[in-house]
mmCIF file of C-alpha atoms and ligand atoms in Angstrom:
data_model
loop_
_atom_site.group_PDB
_atom_site.id
_atom_site.type_symbol
_atom_site.label_atom_id
_atom_site.label_comp_id
_atom_site.label_asym_id
_atom_site.label_seq_id
_atom_site.Cartn_x
_atom_site.Cartn_y
_atom_site.Cartn_z
ATOM 1 C CA MET A 279 -25.889 -18.227 -1.678
ATOM 2 C CA SER A 280 -22.846 -17.817 -3.898
ATOM 3 C CA GLU A 281 -23.218 -17.869 -7.668
ATOM 4 C CA LYS A 282 -21.576 -20.783 -9.514
ATOM 5 C CA ILE A 283 -19.621 -19.485 -12.488
ATOM 6 C CA ILE A 284 -17.177 -20.658 -15.118
ATOM 7 C CA LEU A 285 -14.723 -17.990 -16.298
ATOM 8 C CA ASP A 286 -13.261 -18.032 -19.816
ATOM 9 C CA VAL A 287 -10.160 -15.858 -20.061
ATOM 10 C CA ASP A 288 -7.289 -14.717 -22.291
ATOM 11 C CA THR A 289 -5.117 -13.497 -19.400
ATOM 12 C CA GLY A 290 -4.179 -10.477 -19.804
ATOM 13 C CA SER A 291 -3.964 -7.709 -17.212
ATOM 14 C CA ASP A 292 -7.707 -7.107 -16.749
ATOM 15 C CA ASP A 293 -8.421 -10.855 -16.966
ATOM 16 C CA ALA A 294 -6.004 -11.284 -14.042
ATOM 17 C CA VAL A 295 -7.978 -8.779 -11.948
ATOM 18 C CA ALA A 296 -11.181 -10.578 -12.965
ATOM 19 C CA ILE A 297 -9.806 -13.961 -11.893
ATOM 20 C CA MET A 298 -8.677 -12.591 -8.531
ATOM 21 C CA THR A 299 -12.068 -10.939 -8.006
ATOM 22 C CA ALA A 300 -13.873 -14.204 -8.735
ATOM 23 C CA ILE A 301 -11.572 -16.213 -6.470
ATOM 24 C CA LEU A 302 -11.764 -13.743 -3.583
ATOM 25 C CA SER A 303 -15.460 -12.875 -3.673
ATOM 26 C CA PRO A 304 -17.593 -14.831 -1.174
ATOM 27 C CA ASP A 305 -20.509 -14.311 -3.567
ATOM 28 C CA ILE A 306 -18.859 -16.351 -6.337
ATOM 29 C CA ASP A 307 -18.275 -20.091 -6.474
ATOM 30 C CA LEU A 308 -15.663 -20.404 -9.229
ATOM 31 C CA VAL A 309 -16.178 -23.881 -10.694
ATOM 32 C CA ALA A 310 -13.462 -23.739 -13.353
ATOM 33 C CA ILE A 311 -11.472 -21.448 -15.624
ATOM 34 C CA CYS A 312 -11.123 -22.024 -19.363
ATOM 35 C CA THR A 313 -8.393 -20.300 -21.356
ATOM 36 C CA VAL A 314 -8.364 -19.098 -24.941
ATOM 37 C CA ALA A 315 -6.095 -17.295 -27.385
ATOM 38 C CA GLY A 316 -6.733 -13.567 -27.468
ATOM 39 C CA ASN A 317 -4.601 -10.993 -25.744
ATOM 40 C CA LYS A 318 -1.705 -13.444 -26.229
ATOM 41 C CA ASP A 319 -1.352 -16.929 -27.695
ATOM 42 C CA VAL A 320 -3.064 -19.655 -25.731
ATOM 43 C CA GLU A 321 0.183 -20.983 -24.232
ATOM 44 C CA LYS A 322 0.812 -17.603 -22.618
ATOM 45 C CA THR A 323 -2.796 -16.925 -21.577
ATOM 46 C CA THR A 324 -2.880 -20.379 -19.972
ATOM 47 C CA GLU A 325 0.445 -19.911 -18.171
ATOM 48 C CA ASN A 326 -0.707 -16.500 -16.926
ATOM 49 C CA THR A 327 -3.981 -17.982 -15.707
ATOM 50 C CA LEU A 328 -2.162 -20.753 -13.850
ATOM 51 C CA ARG A 329 0.152 -18.174 -12.275
ATOM 52 C CA VAL A 330 -2.789 -16.252 -10.843
ATOM 53 C CA VAL A 331 -4.555 -19.375 -9.573
ATOM 54 C CA GLU A 332 -1.382 -20.723 -7.960
ATOM 55 C CA THR A 333 -0.350 -17.394 -6.441
ATOM 56 C CA LEU A 334 -3.749 -17.123 -4.774
ATOM 57 C CA GLY A 335 -3.582 -20.760 -3.635
ATOM 58 C CA ALA A 336 -6.991 -21.373 -5.187
ATOM 59 C CA ASP A 337 -8.307 -24.865 -5.801
ATOM 60 C CA VAL A 338 -9.795 -24.141 -9.227
ATOM 61 C CA PRO A 339 -9.224 -26.403 -12.255
ATOM 62 C CA VAL A 340 -7.921 -24.718 -15.412
ATOM 63 C CA TYR A 341 -8.866 -26.078 -18.847
ATOM 64 C CA LYS A 342 -6.792 -25.043 -21.825
ATOM 65 C CA GLY A 343 -8.824 -23.861 -24.779
ATOM 66 C CA VAL A 344 -8.380 -23.327 -28.468
ATOM 67 C CA ALA A 345 -5.424 -21.640 -30.093
ATOM 68 C CA ARG A 346 -7.226 -20.181 -33.103
ATOM 69 C CA PRO A 347 -10.563 -18.595 -33.966
ATOM 70 C CA LEU A 348 -13.184 -20.761 -35.673
ATOM 71 C CA VAL A 349 -12.849 -19.509 -39.267
ATOM 72 C CA LYS A 350 -11.448 -15.989 -39.162
ATOM 73 C CA GLU A 351 -7.957 -16.834 -40.293
ATOM 74 C CA LEU A 352 -9.173 -18.552 -43.461
ATOM 75 C CA THR A 353 -10.018 -15.266 -45.143
ATOM 76 C CA PRO A 354 -8.255 -11.891 -45.143
ATOM 77 C CA ARG A 355 -9.982 -9.326 -42.939
ATOM 78 C CA VAL A 356 -9.842 -5.722 -41.876
ATOM 79 C CA PRO A 357 -6.678 -5.258 -39.803
ATOM 80 C CA ALA A 358 -7.070 -4.442 -36.127
ATOM 81 C CA THR A 359 -5.484 -1.507 -34.343
ATOM 82 C CA HIS A 360 -1.760 -2.182 -34.325
ATOM 83 C CA ARG A 361 -0.887 -3.181 -30.775
ATOM 84 C CA SER A 362 2.532 -1.558 -30.768
ATOM 85 C CA ASN A 363 4.493 -0.739 -27.647
ATOM 86 C CA THR A 364 3.567 2.382 -25.725
ATOM 87 C CA VAL A 365 6.584 4.443 -24.725
ATOM 88 C CA VAL A 366 5.984 6.715 -21.725
ATOM 89 C CA ASP A 367 8.863 8.753 -20.252
ATOM 90 C CA GLY A 368 11.306 6.573 -22.183
ATOM 91 C CA ARG A 369 9.819 3.411 -20.676
ATOM 92 C CA ILE A 370 7.932 0.746 -22.671
ATOM 93 C CA VAL A 371 4.553 -0.037 -21.082
ATOM 94 C CA ASN A 372 2.128 -2.564 -22.517
ATOM 95 C CA VAL A 373 -1.480 -2.997 -21.561
ATOM 96 C CA HIS A 374 -0.805 -6.745 -21.489
ATOM 97 C CA GLU A 375 2.739 -8.009 -20.990
ATOM 98 C CA ASP A 376 3.511 -11.484 -22.381
ATOM 99 C CA TYR A 377 3.716 -12.834 -18.848
ATOM 100 C CA LEU A 378 2.240 -11.535 -15.624
ATOM 101 C CA ASP A 379 4.816 -10.527 -13.042
ATOM 102 C CA LEU A 380 4.199 -13.581 -10.854
ATOM 103 C CA PRO A 381 6.299 -16.728 -10.291
ATOM 104 C CA PRO A 382 6.088 -19.288 -13.130
ATOM 105 C CA ALA A 383 3.322 -21.802 -12.538
ATOM 106 C CA THR A 384 4.064 -25.264 -11.244
ATOM 107 C CA ILE A 385 0.418 -26.374 -11.267
ATOM 108 C CA LYS A 386 -0.859 -27.892 -14.523
ATOM 109 C CA VAL A 387 -3.917 -27.674 -16.714
ATOM 110 C CA GLN A 388 -6.510 -30.451 -16.737
ATOM 111 C CA ASP A 389 -6.267 -33.090 -19.482
ATOM 112 C CA THR A 390 -9.645 -32.251 -21.023
ATOM 113 C CA PRO A 391 -9.736 -29.411 -23.587
ATOM 114 C CA ALA A 392 -11.921 -26.453 -22.575
ATOM 115 C CA ALA A 393 -14.713 -27.033 -25.122
ATOM 116 C CA ALA A 394 -15.009 -30.703 -24.114
ATOM 117 C CA PHE A 395 -15.080 -29.641 -20.459
ATOM 118 C CA TYR A 396 -18.033 -27.325 -21.141
ATOM 119 C CA VAL A 397 -19.920 -30.168 -22.817
ATOM 120 C CA ASP A 398 -19.160 -32.727 -20.094
ATOM 121 C CA TYR A 399 -19.817 -30.335 -17.217
ATOM 122 C CA LEU A 400 -23.001 -28.796 -18.589
ATOM 123 C CA ARG A 401 -24.483 -32.158 -19.619
ATOM 124 C CA GLY A 402 -24.181 -33.374 -16.052
ATOM 125 C CA ALA A 403 -24.559 -30.111 -14.127
ATOM 126 C CA PRO A 404 -26.818 -30.506 -11.098
ATOM 127 C CA GLU A 405 -28.080 -26.946 -11.632
ATOM 128 C CA PRO A 406 -27.714 -24.317 -14.374
ATOM 129 C CA VAL A 407 -24.465 -22.377 -14.155
ATOM 130 C CA THR A 408 -23.473 -18.825 -15.168
ATOM 131 C CA LEU A 409 -20.740 -18.528 -17.788
ATOM 132 C CA VAL A 410 -18.496 -15.461 -17.839
ATOM 133 C CA PRO A 411 -16.416 -15.309 -21.020
ATOM 134 C CA VAL A 412 -14.063 -12.321 -20.968
ATOM 135 C CA GLY A 413 -11.999 -13.274 -24.013
ATOM 136 C CA PRO A 414 -12.879 -14.407 -27.546
ATOM 137 C CA LEU A 415 -15.869 -16.775 -27.517
ATOM 138 C CA THR A 416 -14.224 -19.650 -29.391
ATOM 139 C CA ASN A 417 -14.400 -22.321 -26.649
ATOM 140 C CA LEU A 418 -18.043 -21.746 -25.929
ATOM 141 C CA ALA A 419 -19.042 -21.646 -29.602
ATOM 142 C CA LEU A 420 -17.203 -24.909 -30.155
ATOM 143 C CA ALA A 421 -18.964 -26.502 -27.182
ATOM 144 C CA LEU A 422 -22.359 -25.350 -28.496
ATOM 145 C CA LEU A 423 -21.463 -26.780 -31.918
ATOM 146 C CA MET A 424 -20.573 -30.088 -30.265
ATOM 147 C CA ASP A 425 -23.828 -30.253 -28.305
ATOM 148 C CA ALA A 426 -26.409 -27.475 -28.628
ATOM 149 C CA SER A 427 -28.502 -29.022 -25.842
ATOM 150 C CA ILE A 428 -26.010 -27.850 -23.192
ATOM 151 C CA VAL A 429 -27.748 -24.476 -23.375
ATOM 152 C CA ARG A 430 -30.381 -25.981 -21.051
ATOM 153 C CA ASN A 431 -27.854 -25.946 -18.222
ATOM 154 C CA ILE A 432 -26.576 -22.432 -18.877
ATOM 155 C CA LYS A 433 -28.248 -20.061 -16.440
ATOM 156 C CA ARG A 434 -26.864 -16.956 -18.105
ATOM 157 C CA ILE A 435 -23.865 -15.864 -20.153
ATOM 158 C CA VAL A 436 -22.305 -12.593 -18.993
ATOM 159 C CA ILE A 437 -19.977 -11.581 -21.826
ATOM 160 C CA MET A 438 -17.323 -8.888 -21.682
ATOM 161 C CA GLY A 439 -17.384 -7.787 -25.272
ATOM 162 C CA GLY A 440 -18.866 -5.542 -27.897
ATOM 163 C CA GLY A 441 -19.579 -1.852 -27.967
ATOM 164 C CA ARG A 442 -22.213 0.501 -29.267
ATOM 165 C CA GLU A 443 -20.496 3.886 -29.156
ATOM 166 C CA VAL A 444 -16.995 2.661 -28.367
ATOM 167 C CA ALA A 445 -14.628 0.415 -30.345
ATOM 168 C CA ASN A 446 -11.023 -0.618 -29.769
ATOM 169 C CA ALA A 447 -9.936 -3.205 -32.345
ATOM 170 C CA THR A 448 -11.242 -1.704 -35.583
ATOM 171 C CA PRO A 449 -13.340 1.422 -36.179
ATOM 172 C CA ALA A 450 -16.402 -0.785 -35.638
ATOM 173 C CA ALA A 451 -15.406 -3.579 -33.307
ATOM 174 C CA GLU A 452 -14.358 -4.434 -29.785
ATOM 175 C CA PHE A 453 -11.434 -6.860 -29.461
ATOM 176 C CA ASN A 454 -13.067 -9.992 -27.975
ATOM 177 C CA VAL A 455 -15.859 -10.068 -30.546
ATOM 178 C CA TRP A 456 -13.587 -9.040 -33.421
ATOM 179 C CA ALA A 457 -11.047 -11.760 -32.525
ATOM 180 C CA ASP A 458 -13.623 -14.475 -33.280
ATOM 181 C CA ALA A 459 -16.735 -12.872 -34.716
ATOM 182 C CA GLU A 460 -18.236 -16.150 -35.960
ATOM 183 C CA ALA A 461 -17.903 -17.641 -32.484
ATOM 184 C CA ALA A 462 -19.644 -14.614 -30.964
ATOM 185 C CA ALA A 463 -22.437 -14.889 -33.535
ATOM 186 C CA TRP A 464 -22.857 -18.579 -32.767
ATOM 187 C CA VAL A 465 -23.102 -17.960 -29.036
ATOM 188 C CA LEU A 466 -25.571 -15.111 -29.619
ATOM 189 C CA GLN A 467 -27.919 -17.338 -31.592
ATOM 190 C CA SER A 468 -27.744 -20.197 -29.061
ATOM 191 C CA GLY A 469 -30.920 -19.142 -27.266
ATOM 192 C CA ALA A 470 -29.087 -18.604 -23.968
ATOM 193 C CA ASP A 471 -29.910 -15.676 -21.701
ATOM 194 C CA ILE A 472 -27.066 -13.248 -22.543
ATOM 195 C CA LEU A 473 -25.916 -10.044 -20.851
ATOM 196 C CA TRP A 474 -23.294 -8.020 -22.697
ATOM 197 C CA VAL A 475 -20.854 -5.941 -20.651
ATOM 198 C CA PRO A 476 -19.493 -3.857 -23.537
ATOM 199 C CA LEU A 477 -16.945 -1.057 -23.830
ATOM 200 C CA ASP A 478 -19.725 1.508 -23.273
ATOM 201 C CA ALA A 479 -20.031 0.179 -19.708
ATOM 202 C CA THR A 480 -16.372 -0.626 -19.047
ATOM 203 C CA HIS A 481 -15.122 2.782 -20.204
ATOM 204 C CA ALA A 482 -17.760 4.507 -18.055
ATOM 205 C CA ALA A 483 -16.898 2.424 -14.979
ATOM 206 C CA TYR A 484 -13.227 3.415 -14.973
ATOM 207 C CA LEU A 485 -10.799 3.025 -12.086
ATOM 208 C CA THR A 486 -8.563 5.933 -11.057
ATOM 209 C CA LYS A 487 -5.183 6.385 -9.390
ATOM 210 C CA ASP A 488 -7.079 7.081 -6.151
ATOM 211 C CA ASP A 489 -8.739 3.684 -6.487
ATOM 212 C CA CYS A 490 -5.265 2.156 -6.847
ATOM 213 C CA GLU A 491 -4.251 3.891 -3.624
ATOM 214 C CA ARG A 492 -7.300 2.378 -1.909
ATOM 215 C CA LEU A 493 -6.249 -1.061 -3.119
ATOM 216 C CA ARG A 494 -2.690 -0.451 -1.922
ATOM 217 C CA ALA A 495 -3.979 0.574 1.492
ATOM 218 C CA ILE A 496 -5.497 -2.913 1.875
ATOM 219 C CA ASN A 497 -1.901 -4.094 1.465
ATOM 220 C CA THR A 498 -2.344 -7.742 0.610
ATOM 221 C CA LEU A 499 -0.437 -9.557 -2.103
ATOM 222 C CA GLU A 500 -3.629 -9.621 -4.186
ATOM 223 C CA SER A 501 -4.614 -5.978 -3.689
ATOM 224 C CA ASN A 502 -1.090 -4.756 -4.422
ATOM 225 C CA PHE A 503 -0.911 -6.881 -7.564
ATOM 226 C CA ALA A 504 -4.327 -5.592 -8.680
ATOM 227 C CA ALA A 505 -3.106 -2.015 -8.091
ATOM 228 C CA ASP A 506 0.034 -2.725 -10.164
ATOM 229 C CA LEU A 507 -2.078 -3.992 -13.041
ATOM 230 C CA VAL A 508 -4.565 -1.128 -12.912
ATOM 231 C CA GLU A 509 -1.734 1.431 -12.760
ATOM 232 C CA GLN A 510 -0.136 -0.194 -15.815
ATOM 233 C CA ARG A 511 -3.484 0.091 -17.607
ATOM 234 C CA ILE A 512 -3.853 3.746 -16.571
ATOM 235 C CA VAL A 513 -0.489 4.614 -18.142
ATOM 236 C CA VAL A 514 -1.493 3.007 -21.447
ATOM 237 C CA HIS A 515 -5.045 4.414 -21.437
ATOM 238 C CA ASP A 516 -3.754 7.915 -20.807
ATOM 239 C CA ALA A 517 -1.213 7.663 -23.611
ATOM 240 C CA ARG A 518 -3.386 6.005 -26.247
ATOM 241 C CA GLN A 519 -7.027 5.853 -25.336
ATOM 242 C CA PRO A 520 -7.844 8.532 -22.763
ATOM 243 C CA LEU A 521 -11.151 8.115 -20.964
ATOM 244 C CA SER A 522 -13.463 10.882 -19.759
ATOM 245 C CA VAL A 523 -11.331 11.375 -16.639
ATOM 246 C CA ARG A 524 -7.529 11.728 -16.724
ATOM 247 C CA PHE A 525 -5.430 9.060 -15.020
ATOM 248 C CA SER A 526 -8.093 6.373 -15.254
ATOM 249 C CA ALA A 527 -8.450 2.991 -16.937
ATOM 250 C CA ALA A 528 -11.066 0.486 -17.957
ATOM 251 C CA VAL A 529 -10.629 -2.880 -16.250
ATOM 252 C CA HIS A 530 -13.133 -4.535 -18.544
ATOM 253 C CA ASP A 531 -13.104 -8.147 -17.417
ATOM 254 C CA ALA A 532 -13.336 -7.418 -13.703
ATOM 255 C CA LEU A 533 -16.464 -5.361 -14.354
ATOM 256 C CA ALA A 534 -18.133 -8.424 -15.894
ATOM 257 C CA VAL A 535 -17.382 -10.463 -12.753
ATOM 258 C CA CYS A 536 -18.704 -7.656 -10.542
ATOM 259 C CA ALA A 537 -21.863 -7.512 -12.684
ATOM 260 C CA VAL A 538 -22.533 -11.152 -11.809
ATOM 261 C CA ILE A 539 -22.260 -10.290 -8.112
ATOM 262 C CA ASP A 540 -24.315 -7.093 -8.274
ATOM 263 C CA GLU A 541 -25.790 -5.943 -11.560
ATOM 264 C CA SER A 542 -26.263 -2.399 -10.219
ATOM 265 C CA VAL A 543 -22.590 -1.815 -11.127
ATOM 266 C CA LEU A 544 -23.954 -1.546 -14.674
ATOM 267 C CA ARG A 545 -26.261 1.255 -15.712
ATOM 268 C CA ASP A 546 -28.851 1.527 -18.399
ATOM 269 C CA VAL A 547 -29.165 -2.195 -19.087
ATOM 270 C CA ARG A 548 -31.695 -2.734 -21.832
ATOM 271 C CA CYS A 549 -33.145 -5.732 -23.636
ATOM 272 C CA VAL A 550 -32.196 -5.327 -27.297
ATOM 273 C CA HIS A 551 -31.955 -7.050 -30.621
ATOM 274 C CA MET A 552 -28.321 -7.481 -31.640
ATOM 275 C CA ASP A 553 -26.582 -8.876 -34.699
ATOM 276 C CA ILE A 554 -22.883 -9.406 -35.167
ATOM 277 C CA GLY A 555 -21.108 -8.196 -38.290
ATOM 278 C CA LEU A 556 -19.010 -10.836 -39.990
ATOM 279 C CA SER A 557 -17.370 -9.112 -42.916
ATOM 280 C CA ASP A 558 -15.624 -6.050 -44.220
ATOM 281 C CA TYR A 559 -15.717 -3.006 -41.990
ATOM 282 C CA ALA A 560 -18.509 -4.484 -39.851
ATOM 283 C CA GLU A 561 -16.422 -7.523 -38.898
ATOM 284 C CA GLY A 562 -16.919 -8.092 -35.182
ATOM 285 C CA GLN A 563 -19.290 -5.160 -34.785
ATOM 286 C CA THR A 564 -22.056 -5.656 -32.237
ATOM 287 C CA ILE A 565 -24.944 -4.074 -34.103
ATOM 288 C CA VAL A 566 -27.632 -3.086 -31.598
ATOM 289 C CA ASP A 567 -30.835 -2.580 -33.545
ATOM 290 C CA PRO A 568 -31.760 1.107 -33.134
ATOM 291 C CA ARG A 569 -34.991 0.976 -35.086
ATOM 292 C CA HIS A 570 -38.315 1.960 -33.628
ATOM 293 C CA GLU A 571 -39.509 -1.575 -34.336
ATOM 294 C CA PRO A 572 -36.341 -3.640 -33.736
ATOM 295 C CA GLY A 573 -35.864 -7.331 -34.471
ATOM 296 C CA PRO A 574 -36.734 -9.846 -31.757
ATOM 297 C CA ILE A 575 -35.083 -9.245 -28.390
ATOM 298 C CA ASN A 576 -32.126 -11.627 -28.112
ATOM 299 C CA CYS A 577 -29.919 -10.241 -25.319
ATOM 300 C CA SER A 578 -29.381 -7.516 -22.718
ATOM 301 C CA PHE A 579 -26.789 -4.802 -23.234
ATOM 302 C CA ALA A 580 -25.307 -2.427 -20.654
ATOM 303 C CA PHE A 581 -25.054 1.049 -22.142
ATOM 304 C CA ASP A 582 -23.334 2.533 -19.098
ATOM 305 C CA GLY A 583 -21.465 1.635 -15.915
ATOM 306 C CA ASP A 584 -21.006 3.011 -12.397
ATOM 307 C CA PRO A 585 -17.362 3.860 -11.555
ATOM 308 C CA VAL A 586 -18.015 4.493 -7.865
ATOM 309 C CA ARG A 587 -19.855 1.228 -7.307
ATOM 310 C CA PHE A 588 -17.196 -0.680 -9.272
ATOM 311 C CA ALA A 589 -14.305 0.707 -7.219
ATOM 312 C CA ASP A 590 -16.195 0.142 -3.962
ATOM 313 C CA MET A 591 -16.994 -3.458 -4.901
ATOM 314 C CA LEU A 592 -13.382 -4.270 -5.749
ATOM 315 C CA CYS A 593 -12.138 -2.681 -2.521
ATOM 316 C CA GLU A 594 -14.721 -4.593 -0.458
ATOM 317 C CA ILE A 595 -13.859 -7.895 -2.139
ATOM 318 C CA PHE A 596 -10.102 -7.446 -1.822
ATOM 319 C CA THR A 597 -10.462 -6.287 1.789
ATOM 320 C CA ARG A 598 -12.594 -9.218 2.923
ATOM 321 C CA ALA A 599 -10.064 -11.583 1.388
HETATM 322 C C1 BDR B 627 -11.183 -6.910 -23.980
HETATM 323 O O1 BDR B 627 -10.053 -7.161 -24.812
HETATM 324 C C2 BDR B 627 -8.968 -7.596 -24.048
HETATM 325 O O2 BDR B 627 -7.810 -6.929 -24.423
HETATM 326 C C3 BDR B 627 -9.317 -7.365 -22.596
HETATM 327 O O3 BDR B 627 -8.775 -8.383 -21.792
HETATM 328 C C4 BDR B 627 -10.824 -7.368 -22.583
HETATM 329 O O4 BDR B 627 -11.337 -8.660 -22.366
HETATM 330 C C5 BDR B 627 -11.545 -5.450 -24.083
HETATM 331 O O5 BDR B 627 -11.837 -5.124 -25.399
HETATM 332 CA CA1 CA B 628 -9.890 -10.498 -21.692
#
């Protein structure tokens, strides 16, 4: 039976691959997509999300989420890595362009804001549902603040975010958690069953140029667009954040969706105690308790990922579609 999920995205190149994977996989029943500010402002992440949904002809409602983090902007914080343009061979390449290279959307968002949708849907859900936030956790934190009892109808939260040995926003923090650290902390303490798909896993489960060729060989609109996005990410990774293998890229958010379908795409998943740093240089840090006698277990964390399984899964999913 397919797994009911709600995606929460800040689309975004890797979010776009994640959305396509969720729409195309027969193992996923995509109930709804919520949008949030993150990679771009919420107007752009919402427009990009609608473009993907409409291009794929999917019948999935999109709920627009919040434009700002819960409290972060009220106090000055440690600045993130400057997301300047990457110039390669005289050409500007960004890991996330403002708008995805798809026709402008004509479909519209739902009237209900994303956080209110979570509350309404989860209060009345016939069965617990899996949530897959792959952007900042603001919508979900807000929903849990509105009604903490909705946690009863959350089967699991599979979060793309955090990092133990790898960071990308500040020396200590991954972008999604850093972008709204209080929201992440609120979700973490909700009591829900949480699996983190952090940078440690997404950087290990890289995609290569050969994987892009495999996607191109499928030769559908979706597989070619996915290959375009992954190639764009490879150019930027190679220039600014090289992985263990040359000409490869992390496609973070799609790995989280694949982990819902088959958790063996992650490696070394352990139950841990985690806290989230909220200030100074620890802002947005996912602090996995390394002590011999750690605090109480409050989540699972993937310390590694499987690049071969990830590429095979994407190729299977895009082929079957
Ligand atoms: C995360 O940050 C965003 O830029 C990506 O879409 C991904 O969700 C990786 O740190
Ligand atoms: Ca994202």
